Coordinates of C-alpha atoms in Angstrom, one line a residue:
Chain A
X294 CA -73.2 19.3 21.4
X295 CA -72.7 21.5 24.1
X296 CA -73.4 25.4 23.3
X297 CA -70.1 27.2 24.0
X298 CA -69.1 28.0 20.4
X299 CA -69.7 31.8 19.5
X300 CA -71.6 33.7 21.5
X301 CA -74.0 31.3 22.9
X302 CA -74.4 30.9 26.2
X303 CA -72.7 28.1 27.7
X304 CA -75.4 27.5 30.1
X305 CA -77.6 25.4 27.4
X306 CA -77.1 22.3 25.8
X307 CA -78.8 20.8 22.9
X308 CA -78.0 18.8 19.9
X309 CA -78.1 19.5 15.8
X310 CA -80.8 17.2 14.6
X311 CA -82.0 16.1 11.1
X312 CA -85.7 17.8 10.3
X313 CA -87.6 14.5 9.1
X314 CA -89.1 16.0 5.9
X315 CA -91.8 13.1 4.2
X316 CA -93.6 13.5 0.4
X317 CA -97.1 13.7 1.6
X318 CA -97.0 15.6 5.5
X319 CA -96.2 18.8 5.9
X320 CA -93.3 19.6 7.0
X321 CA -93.9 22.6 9.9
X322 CA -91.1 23.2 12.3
X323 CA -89.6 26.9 12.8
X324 CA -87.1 28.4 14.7
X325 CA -88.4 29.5 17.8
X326 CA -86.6 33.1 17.8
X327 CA -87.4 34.2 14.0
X328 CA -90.3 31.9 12.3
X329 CA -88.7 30.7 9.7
X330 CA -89.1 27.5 8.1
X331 CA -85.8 24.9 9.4
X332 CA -85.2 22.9 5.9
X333 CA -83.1 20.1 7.5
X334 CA -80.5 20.5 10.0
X335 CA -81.6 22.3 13.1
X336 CA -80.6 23.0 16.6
X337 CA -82.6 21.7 20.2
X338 CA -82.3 22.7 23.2
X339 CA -82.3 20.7 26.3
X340 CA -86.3 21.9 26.8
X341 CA -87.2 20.9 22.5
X342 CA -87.4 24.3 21.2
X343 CA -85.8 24.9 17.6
X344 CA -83.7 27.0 16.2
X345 CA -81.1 27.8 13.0
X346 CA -78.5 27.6 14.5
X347 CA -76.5 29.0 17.8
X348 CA -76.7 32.6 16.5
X349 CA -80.5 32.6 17.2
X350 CA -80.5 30.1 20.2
X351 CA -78.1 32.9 21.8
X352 CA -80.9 36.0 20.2
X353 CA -83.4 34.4 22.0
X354 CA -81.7 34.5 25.9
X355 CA -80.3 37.8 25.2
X356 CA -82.7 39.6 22.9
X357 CA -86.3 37.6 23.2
X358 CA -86.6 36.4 26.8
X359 CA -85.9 39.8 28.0
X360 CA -88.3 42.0 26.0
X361 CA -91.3 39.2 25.5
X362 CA -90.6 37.0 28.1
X363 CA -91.3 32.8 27.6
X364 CA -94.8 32.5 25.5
Chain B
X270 CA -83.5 34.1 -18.5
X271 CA -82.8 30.5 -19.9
X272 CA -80.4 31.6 -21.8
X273 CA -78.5 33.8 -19.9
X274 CA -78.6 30.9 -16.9
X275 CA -76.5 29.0 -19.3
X276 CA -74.4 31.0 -20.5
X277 CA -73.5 32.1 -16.8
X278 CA -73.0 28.1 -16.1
X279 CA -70.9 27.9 -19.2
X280 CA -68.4 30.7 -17.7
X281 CA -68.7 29.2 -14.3
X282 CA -67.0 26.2 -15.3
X283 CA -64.7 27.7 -18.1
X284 CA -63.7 29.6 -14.7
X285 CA -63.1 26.5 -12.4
X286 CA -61.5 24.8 -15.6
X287 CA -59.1 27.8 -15.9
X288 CA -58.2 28.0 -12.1
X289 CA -59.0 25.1 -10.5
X290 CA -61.3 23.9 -8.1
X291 CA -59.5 24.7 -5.0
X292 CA -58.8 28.4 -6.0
X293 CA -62.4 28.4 -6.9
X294 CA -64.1 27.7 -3.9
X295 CA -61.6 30.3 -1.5
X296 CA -62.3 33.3 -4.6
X297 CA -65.8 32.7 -3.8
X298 CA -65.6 32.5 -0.2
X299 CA -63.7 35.4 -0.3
X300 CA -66.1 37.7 -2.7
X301 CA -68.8 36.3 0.3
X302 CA -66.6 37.6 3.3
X303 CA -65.8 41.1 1.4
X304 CA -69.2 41.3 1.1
X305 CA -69.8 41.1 4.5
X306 CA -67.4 43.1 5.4
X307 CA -68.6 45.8 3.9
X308 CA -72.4 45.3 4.4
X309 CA -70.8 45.6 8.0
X310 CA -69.0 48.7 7.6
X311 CA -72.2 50.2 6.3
X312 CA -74.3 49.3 9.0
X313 CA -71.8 50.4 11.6
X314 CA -72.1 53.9 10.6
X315 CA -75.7 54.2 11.2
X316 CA -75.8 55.4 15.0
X317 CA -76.9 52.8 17.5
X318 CA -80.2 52.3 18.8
X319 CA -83.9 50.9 18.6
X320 CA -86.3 52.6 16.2
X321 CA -90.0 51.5 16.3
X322 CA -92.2 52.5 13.0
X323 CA -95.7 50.6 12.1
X324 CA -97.6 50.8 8.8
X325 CA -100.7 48.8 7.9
X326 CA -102.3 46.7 4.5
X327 CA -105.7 48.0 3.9
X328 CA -107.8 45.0 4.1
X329 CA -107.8 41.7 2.5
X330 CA -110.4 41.9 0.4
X331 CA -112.8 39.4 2.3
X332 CA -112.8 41.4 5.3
X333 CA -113.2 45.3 6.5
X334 CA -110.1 45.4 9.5
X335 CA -106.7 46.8 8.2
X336 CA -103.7 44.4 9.0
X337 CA -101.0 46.5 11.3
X338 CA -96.9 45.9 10.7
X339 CA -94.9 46.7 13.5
X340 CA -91.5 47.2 13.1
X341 CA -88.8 47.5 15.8
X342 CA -85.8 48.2 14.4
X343 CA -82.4 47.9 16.4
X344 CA -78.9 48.2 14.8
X345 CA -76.0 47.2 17.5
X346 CA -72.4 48.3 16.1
X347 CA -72.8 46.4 12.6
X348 CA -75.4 44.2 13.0
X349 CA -79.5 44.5 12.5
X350 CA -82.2 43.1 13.9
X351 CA -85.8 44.0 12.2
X352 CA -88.0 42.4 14.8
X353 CA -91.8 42.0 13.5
X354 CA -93.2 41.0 16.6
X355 CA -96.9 41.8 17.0
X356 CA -97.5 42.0 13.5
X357 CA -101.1 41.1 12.7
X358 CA -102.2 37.2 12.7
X359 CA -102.1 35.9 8.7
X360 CA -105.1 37.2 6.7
X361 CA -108.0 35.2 4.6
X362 CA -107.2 37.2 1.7
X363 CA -104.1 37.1 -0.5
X364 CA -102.2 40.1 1.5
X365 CA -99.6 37.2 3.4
X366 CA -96.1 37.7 3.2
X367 CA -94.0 34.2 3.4
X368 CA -90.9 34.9 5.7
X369 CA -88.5 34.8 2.4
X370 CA -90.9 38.0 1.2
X371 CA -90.4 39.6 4.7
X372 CA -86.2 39.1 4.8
X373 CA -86.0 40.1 1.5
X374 CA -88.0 43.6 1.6
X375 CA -85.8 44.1 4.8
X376 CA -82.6 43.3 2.8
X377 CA -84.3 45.4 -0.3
X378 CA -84.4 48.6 1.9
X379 CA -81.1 47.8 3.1
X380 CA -79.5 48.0 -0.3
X381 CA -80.9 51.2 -1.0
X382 CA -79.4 52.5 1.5
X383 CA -76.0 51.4 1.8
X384 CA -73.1 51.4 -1.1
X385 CA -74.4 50.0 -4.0
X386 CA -71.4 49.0 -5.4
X387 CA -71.1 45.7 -2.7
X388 CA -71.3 42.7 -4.4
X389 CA -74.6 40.7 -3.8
X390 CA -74.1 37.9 -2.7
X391 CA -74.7 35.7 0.8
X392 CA -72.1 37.7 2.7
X393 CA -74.4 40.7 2.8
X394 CA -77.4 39.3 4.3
X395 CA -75.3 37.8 7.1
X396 CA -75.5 41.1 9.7
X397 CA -79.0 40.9 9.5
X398 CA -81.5 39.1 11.9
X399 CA -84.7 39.3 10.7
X400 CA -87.6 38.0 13.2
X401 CA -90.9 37.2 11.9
X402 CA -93.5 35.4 14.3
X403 CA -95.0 32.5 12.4
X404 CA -98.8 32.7 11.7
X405 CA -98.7 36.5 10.9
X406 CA -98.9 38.7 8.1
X407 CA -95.1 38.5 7.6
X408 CA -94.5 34.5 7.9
X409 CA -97.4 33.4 7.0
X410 CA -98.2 29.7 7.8
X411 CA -99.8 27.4 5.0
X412 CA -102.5 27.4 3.4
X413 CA -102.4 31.1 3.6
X414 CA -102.9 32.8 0.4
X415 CA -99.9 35.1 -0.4
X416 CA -100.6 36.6 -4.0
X417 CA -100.3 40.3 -2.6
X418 CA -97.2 39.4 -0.3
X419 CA -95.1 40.3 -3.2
X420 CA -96.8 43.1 -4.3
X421 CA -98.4 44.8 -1.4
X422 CA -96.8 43.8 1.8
X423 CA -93.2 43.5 0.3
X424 CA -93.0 47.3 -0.5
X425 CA -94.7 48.0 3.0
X426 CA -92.0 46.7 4.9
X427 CA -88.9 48.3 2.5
X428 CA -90.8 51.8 2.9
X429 CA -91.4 51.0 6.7
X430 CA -87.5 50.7 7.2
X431 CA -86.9 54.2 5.6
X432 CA -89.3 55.4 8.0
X433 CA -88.1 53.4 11.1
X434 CA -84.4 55.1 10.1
X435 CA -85.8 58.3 9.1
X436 CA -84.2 60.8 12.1
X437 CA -80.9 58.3 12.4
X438 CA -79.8 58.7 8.6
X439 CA -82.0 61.2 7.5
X440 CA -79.7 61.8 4.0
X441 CA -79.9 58.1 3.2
X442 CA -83.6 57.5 3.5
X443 CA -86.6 58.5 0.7
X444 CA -90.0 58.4 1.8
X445 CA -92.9 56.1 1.3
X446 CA -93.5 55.4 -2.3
X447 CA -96.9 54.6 -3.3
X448 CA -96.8 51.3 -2.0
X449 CA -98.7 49.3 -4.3
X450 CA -98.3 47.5 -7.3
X451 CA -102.0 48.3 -8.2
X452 CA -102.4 44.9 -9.1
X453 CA -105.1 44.9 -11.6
X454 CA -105.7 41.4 -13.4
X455 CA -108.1 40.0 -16.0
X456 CA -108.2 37.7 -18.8
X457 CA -110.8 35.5 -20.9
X458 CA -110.8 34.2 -24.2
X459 CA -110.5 36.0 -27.7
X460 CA -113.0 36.2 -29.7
X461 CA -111.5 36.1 -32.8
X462 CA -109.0 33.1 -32.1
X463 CA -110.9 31.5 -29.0
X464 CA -107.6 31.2 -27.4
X465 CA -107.0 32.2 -23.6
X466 CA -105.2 34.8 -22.4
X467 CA -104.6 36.5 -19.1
X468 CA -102.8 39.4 -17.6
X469 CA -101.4 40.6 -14.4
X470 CA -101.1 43.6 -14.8
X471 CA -98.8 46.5 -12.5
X472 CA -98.9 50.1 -12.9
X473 CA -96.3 52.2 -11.3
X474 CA -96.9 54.8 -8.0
X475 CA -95.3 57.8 -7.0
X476 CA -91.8 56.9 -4.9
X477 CA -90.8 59.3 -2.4
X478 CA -88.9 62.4 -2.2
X479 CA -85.4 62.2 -0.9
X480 CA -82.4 64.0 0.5
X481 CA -80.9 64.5 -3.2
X482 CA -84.1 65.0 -5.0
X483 CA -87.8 64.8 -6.1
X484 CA -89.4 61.1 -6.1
X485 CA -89.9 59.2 -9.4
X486 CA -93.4 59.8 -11.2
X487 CA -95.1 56.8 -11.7
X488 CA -92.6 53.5 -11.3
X489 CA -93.5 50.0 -9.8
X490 CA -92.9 50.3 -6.5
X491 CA -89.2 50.5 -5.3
X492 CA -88.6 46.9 -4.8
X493 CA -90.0 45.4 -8.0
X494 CA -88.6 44.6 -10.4
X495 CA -91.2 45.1 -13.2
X496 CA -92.0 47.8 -15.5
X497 CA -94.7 50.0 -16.4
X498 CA -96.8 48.2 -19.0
X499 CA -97.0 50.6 -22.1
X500 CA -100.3 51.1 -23.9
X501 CA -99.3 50.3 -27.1
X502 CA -98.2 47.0 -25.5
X503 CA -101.6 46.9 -23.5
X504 CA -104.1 47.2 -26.4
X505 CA -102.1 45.1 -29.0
X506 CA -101.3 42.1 -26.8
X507 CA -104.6 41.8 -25.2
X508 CA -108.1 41.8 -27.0
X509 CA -109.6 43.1 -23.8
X510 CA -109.2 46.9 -23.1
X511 CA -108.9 50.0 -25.0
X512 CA -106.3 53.0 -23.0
X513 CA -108.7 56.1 -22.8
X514 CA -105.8 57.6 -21.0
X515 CA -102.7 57.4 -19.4
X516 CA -101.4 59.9 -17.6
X517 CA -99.7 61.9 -14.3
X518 CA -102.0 63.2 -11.7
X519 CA -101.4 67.0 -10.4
X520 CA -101.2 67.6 -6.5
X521 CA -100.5 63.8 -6.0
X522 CA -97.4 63.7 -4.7
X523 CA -96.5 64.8 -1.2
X524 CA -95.5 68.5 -0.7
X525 CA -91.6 69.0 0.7
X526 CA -88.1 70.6 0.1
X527 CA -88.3 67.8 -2.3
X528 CA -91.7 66.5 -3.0
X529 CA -92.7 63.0 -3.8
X530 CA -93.6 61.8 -7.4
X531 CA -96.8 61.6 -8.9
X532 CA -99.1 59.0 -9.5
X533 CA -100.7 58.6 -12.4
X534 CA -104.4 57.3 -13.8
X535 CA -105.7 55.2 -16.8
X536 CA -108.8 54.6 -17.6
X537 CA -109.8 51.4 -19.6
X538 CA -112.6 50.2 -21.6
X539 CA -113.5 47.1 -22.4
X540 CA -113.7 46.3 -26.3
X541 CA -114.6 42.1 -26.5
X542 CA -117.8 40.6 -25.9
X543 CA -116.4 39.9 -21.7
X544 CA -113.6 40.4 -19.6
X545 CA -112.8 38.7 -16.1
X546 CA -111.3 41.4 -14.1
X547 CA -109.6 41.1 -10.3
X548 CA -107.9 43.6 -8.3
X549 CA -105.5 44.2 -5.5
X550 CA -104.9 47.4 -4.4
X551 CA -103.2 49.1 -1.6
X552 CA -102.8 52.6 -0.4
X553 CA -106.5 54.0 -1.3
X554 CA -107.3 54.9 2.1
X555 CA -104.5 55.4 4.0
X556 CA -101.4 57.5 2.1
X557 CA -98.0 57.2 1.3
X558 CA -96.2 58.8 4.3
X559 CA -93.5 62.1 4.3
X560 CA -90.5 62.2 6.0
X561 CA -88.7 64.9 8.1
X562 CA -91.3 67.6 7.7
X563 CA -92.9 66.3 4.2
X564 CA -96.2 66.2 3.3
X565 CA -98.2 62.6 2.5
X566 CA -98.7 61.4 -0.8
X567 CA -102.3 61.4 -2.5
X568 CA -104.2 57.9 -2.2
X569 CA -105.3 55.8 -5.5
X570 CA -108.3 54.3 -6.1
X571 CA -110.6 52.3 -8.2
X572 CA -113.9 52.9 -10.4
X573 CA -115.9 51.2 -12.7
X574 CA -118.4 53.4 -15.3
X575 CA -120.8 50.5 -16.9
X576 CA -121.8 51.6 -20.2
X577 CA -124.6 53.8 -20.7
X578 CA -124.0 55.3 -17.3
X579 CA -122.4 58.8 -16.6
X580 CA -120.9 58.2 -13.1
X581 CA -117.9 56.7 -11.8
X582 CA -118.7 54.2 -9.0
X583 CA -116.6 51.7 -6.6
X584 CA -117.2 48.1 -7.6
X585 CA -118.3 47.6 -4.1
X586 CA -121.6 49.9 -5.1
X587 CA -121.6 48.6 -8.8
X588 CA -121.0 45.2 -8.3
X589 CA -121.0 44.4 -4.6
X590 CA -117.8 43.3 -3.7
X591 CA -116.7 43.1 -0.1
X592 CA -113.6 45.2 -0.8
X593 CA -113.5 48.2 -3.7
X594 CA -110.0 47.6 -4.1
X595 CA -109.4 43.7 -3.8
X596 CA -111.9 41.5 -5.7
X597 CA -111.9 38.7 -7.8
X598 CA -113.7 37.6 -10.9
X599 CA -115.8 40.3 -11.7
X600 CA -117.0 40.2 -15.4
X601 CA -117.6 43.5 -17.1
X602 CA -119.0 43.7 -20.3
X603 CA -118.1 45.8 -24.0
X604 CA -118.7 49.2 -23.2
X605 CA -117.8 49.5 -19.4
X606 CA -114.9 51.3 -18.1
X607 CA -112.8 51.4 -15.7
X608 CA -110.6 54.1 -14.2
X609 CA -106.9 52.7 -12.3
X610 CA -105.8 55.5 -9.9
X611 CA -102.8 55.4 -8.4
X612 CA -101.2 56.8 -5.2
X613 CA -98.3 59.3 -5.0
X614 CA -95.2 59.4 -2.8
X615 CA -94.4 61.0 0.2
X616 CA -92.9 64.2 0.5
X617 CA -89.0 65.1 2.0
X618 CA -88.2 67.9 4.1
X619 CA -90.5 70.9 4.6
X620 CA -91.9 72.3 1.8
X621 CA -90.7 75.9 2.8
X622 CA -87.3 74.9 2.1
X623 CA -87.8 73.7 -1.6
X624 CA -86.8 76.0 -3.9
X625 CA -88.7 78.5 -5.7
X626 CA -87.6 77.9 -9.4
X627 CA -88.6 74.1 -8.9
X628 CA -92.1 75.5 -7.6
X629 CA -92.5 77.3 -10.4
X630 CA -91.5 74.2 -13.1
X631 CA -94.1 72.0 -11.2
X632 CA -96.5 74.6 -12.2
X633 CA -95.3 75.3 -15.3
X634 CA -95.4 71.9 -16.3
X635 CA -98.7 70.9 -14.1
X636 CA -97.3 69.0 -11.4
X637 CA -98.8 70.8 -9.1
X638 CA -101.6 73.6 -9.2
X639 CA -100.9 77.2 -8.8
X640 CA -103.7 76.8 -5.4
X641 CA -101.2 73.9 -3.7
X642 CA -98.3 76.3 -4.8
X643 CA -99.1 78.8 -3.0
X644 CA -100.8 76.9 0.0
X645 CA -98.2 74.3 0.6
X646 CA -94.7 76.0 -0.8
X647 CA -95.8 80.2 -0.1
X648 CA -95.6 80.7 -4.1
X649 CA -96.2 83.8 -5.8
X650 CA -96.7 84.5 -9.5
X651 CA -94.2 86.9 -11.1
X652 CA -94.0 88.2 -14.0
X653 CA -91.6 85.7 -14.9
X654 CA -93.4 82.7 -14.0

């Protein structure tokens, strides 16, 4: 799925995955822009990081990277 | 709550029965989108910028370092983004927010300030980006203890918001409340029935003062949603305590055009055999902020009297514990006492503004003392006051 819906920048791709939640391991992974807990369906980018959806993928270029810079 | 949960499934389908499916599912999309829309217009009227405030939680009660909340706040047209970034790595103690805690004080503060009449529902929360680095105080990460998220950190972050949005809206905002449930807990067994009981119990705080009037005395805090416990309720559900007293504290609120509201005290003593007692307190060193020109908010605090004795001490020097105001499983005996104080809110406005008459009632009626009347508000005595 390319990113060109909304306002996402069309410069990234990535695809909607399927978090892998099991009974006994925790499950761990959080969007990289706001920390909270992905339940199930979740976005990559073309470098792995994880996100909500394309609202935050598109927060992070515009609003993250620019004040924090990549940690 | 059961009940009521059926009843509201019960008209729910009565409702999809009477109208269809179909008509069902684009009503309730459109109650979301009206929502949103108007969560939206809301937001768009609060001026454009980035505002920065920072609070802190005491300590957790296993260690002495206070946890700092940043907050950078930035509305763009009608959106929000409450960015928590640099908030304090997750605490031992039980002071953790969970991100749900975080989003939800932000949302919580949000309500308050915007038209209350907008339906609740998921369309509100949809101009907001909340962004809470995981591993801190505000998304904590598991196994992180997060008793006191709800209860202390929650009504941090609402009050923080007021605060960050303080000089942009300044007829919308209130200022800091008391900020603490006072968490005070105990249980053990009775002795006459041998069954056990326990109880978490809340006391309200002072809430702030505010552009239309003086804060509320002694109310759990602004985004709870529990009420104060009253002492005939306290002495005949529970075989533990006796309530010496009850009651408002003078001078505790913050001075302002409109000042904050008191907090209060009770003092407890302990008429079984044993009682297992825990705390969780917030806002007994550092107080409950004022707003545009207001004055802060007296802090609580916490003392135990073991029977026999004449003077009030901290359970840190009675009984050792790391923290006086967060402990757990201290057990005090028949006899001992113990004496719940809790903060008041922050005052509105300057205090030179407030007017006279309303001085002169807070006197009257012993809200404040004629000393802090005439310090903080230039009151005078008349002949008819």
């Amino acid at each position: 799925v390319s990113f060109t819906a909304g306002s996402a920048p069309a410069t990234h791709e990535g695809q909607w995955l399927n978090a892998t939640i099991g009974y006994l391991k925790q499950h761990s992974l959080h969007c990289e822009l706001c920390g909270q807990l992905l339940p199930g369906r979740y976005l990559r980018d073309a470098v792995g990081r994880a996100f909500c959806g394309l609202r935050h993928e598109a927060l992070y270029h515009s609003y993250w990277l620019p004040r924090y810079g990549s940690s | 709550m059961i009940a009521s949960l059926e009843l509201g499934r019960r008209r729910v389908l009565d409702l999809v029965e009477s109208i269809g499916r179909a008509d069902f599912a684009r009503y309730s999309q459109e109650l979301i989108a009206v929502a949103e829309r108007r969560m939206r217009a809301e937001i768009s009227k609060i001026p454009d910028g980035s505002y920065h405030f920072k609070d802190t939680i005491e300590d957790d009660g296993l260690s002495d370092g206070s946890y700092e909340i940043p907050l950078l706040l930035t509305v763009d047209g009608d959106e929000v983004i409450a960015d928590f970034t640099g908030a304090a790595p997750q605490a031992t103690g039980p002071v953790n927010a969970i991100y749900a805690v975080t989003a939800s004080a932000v949302y919580n503060a949000f309500l308050h300030l915007t038209d209350s009449s907008i339906p609740r529902n998921e369309g509100v929360y949809r101009p907001f980006t909340i962004i809470a680095p995981l591993g801190t105080i505000v998304n904590c990460a598991f196994p992180a203890p997060v008793a006191g998220g709800n209860t202390e950190t929650s009504p941090r972050i609402t009050d923080m918001v007021f605060g960050a949005l303080a000089e942009a809206i300044p007829d919308q905002v209130a200022a800091s409340c008391g900020g603490t449930s006072s968490p005070f807990l105990f249980g053990g067994r009775d002795p006459e029935t041998g069954e056990a009981y326990a109880h978490f119990h809340f006391e309200g705080v002072g809430w702030g003062g505010r552009a239309i009037g003086d804060g509320n005395d002694m109310v759990v805090t602004i985004n709870g949603n529990c009420r104060n416990t009253p002492v005939e309720v306290f002495e005949s559900r529970y075989p533990a305590f006796r309530v010496d007293a009850y009651r408002l504290i003078g001078d505790s609120g913050g001075a302002g055009k409109f000042r904050g509201g008191l907090g209060g005290e009770r003092v407890l003593t302990v008429t079984t055999n044993e009682v297992t007692v825990s705390a969780l307190l917030n806002r007994m060193l550092t107080s409950p902020w004022g707003v545009l020109g207001g004055g802060d908010g007296a802090v609580g605090g916490l003392w135990v009297r073991l029977k026999g004795e004449t003077d009030w001490r901290t359970f840190s020097e009675t009984f050792g514990t790391r923290s006086p105001s967060k402990f757990s499983g201290v057990v005090l005996r028949e006899g001992d006492q113990v004496k719940i104080r809790m903060p008041g809110g922050g005052g509105y406005g300057n205090p030179n503004e407030r007017d006279q008459l309303a001085v002169a009632r807070d006197v009257q009626e012993g809200f404040i003392s004629e000393e802090a009347a005439r310090e903080l508000y230039g009151w005078q005595r008349t002949g008819n006051s």
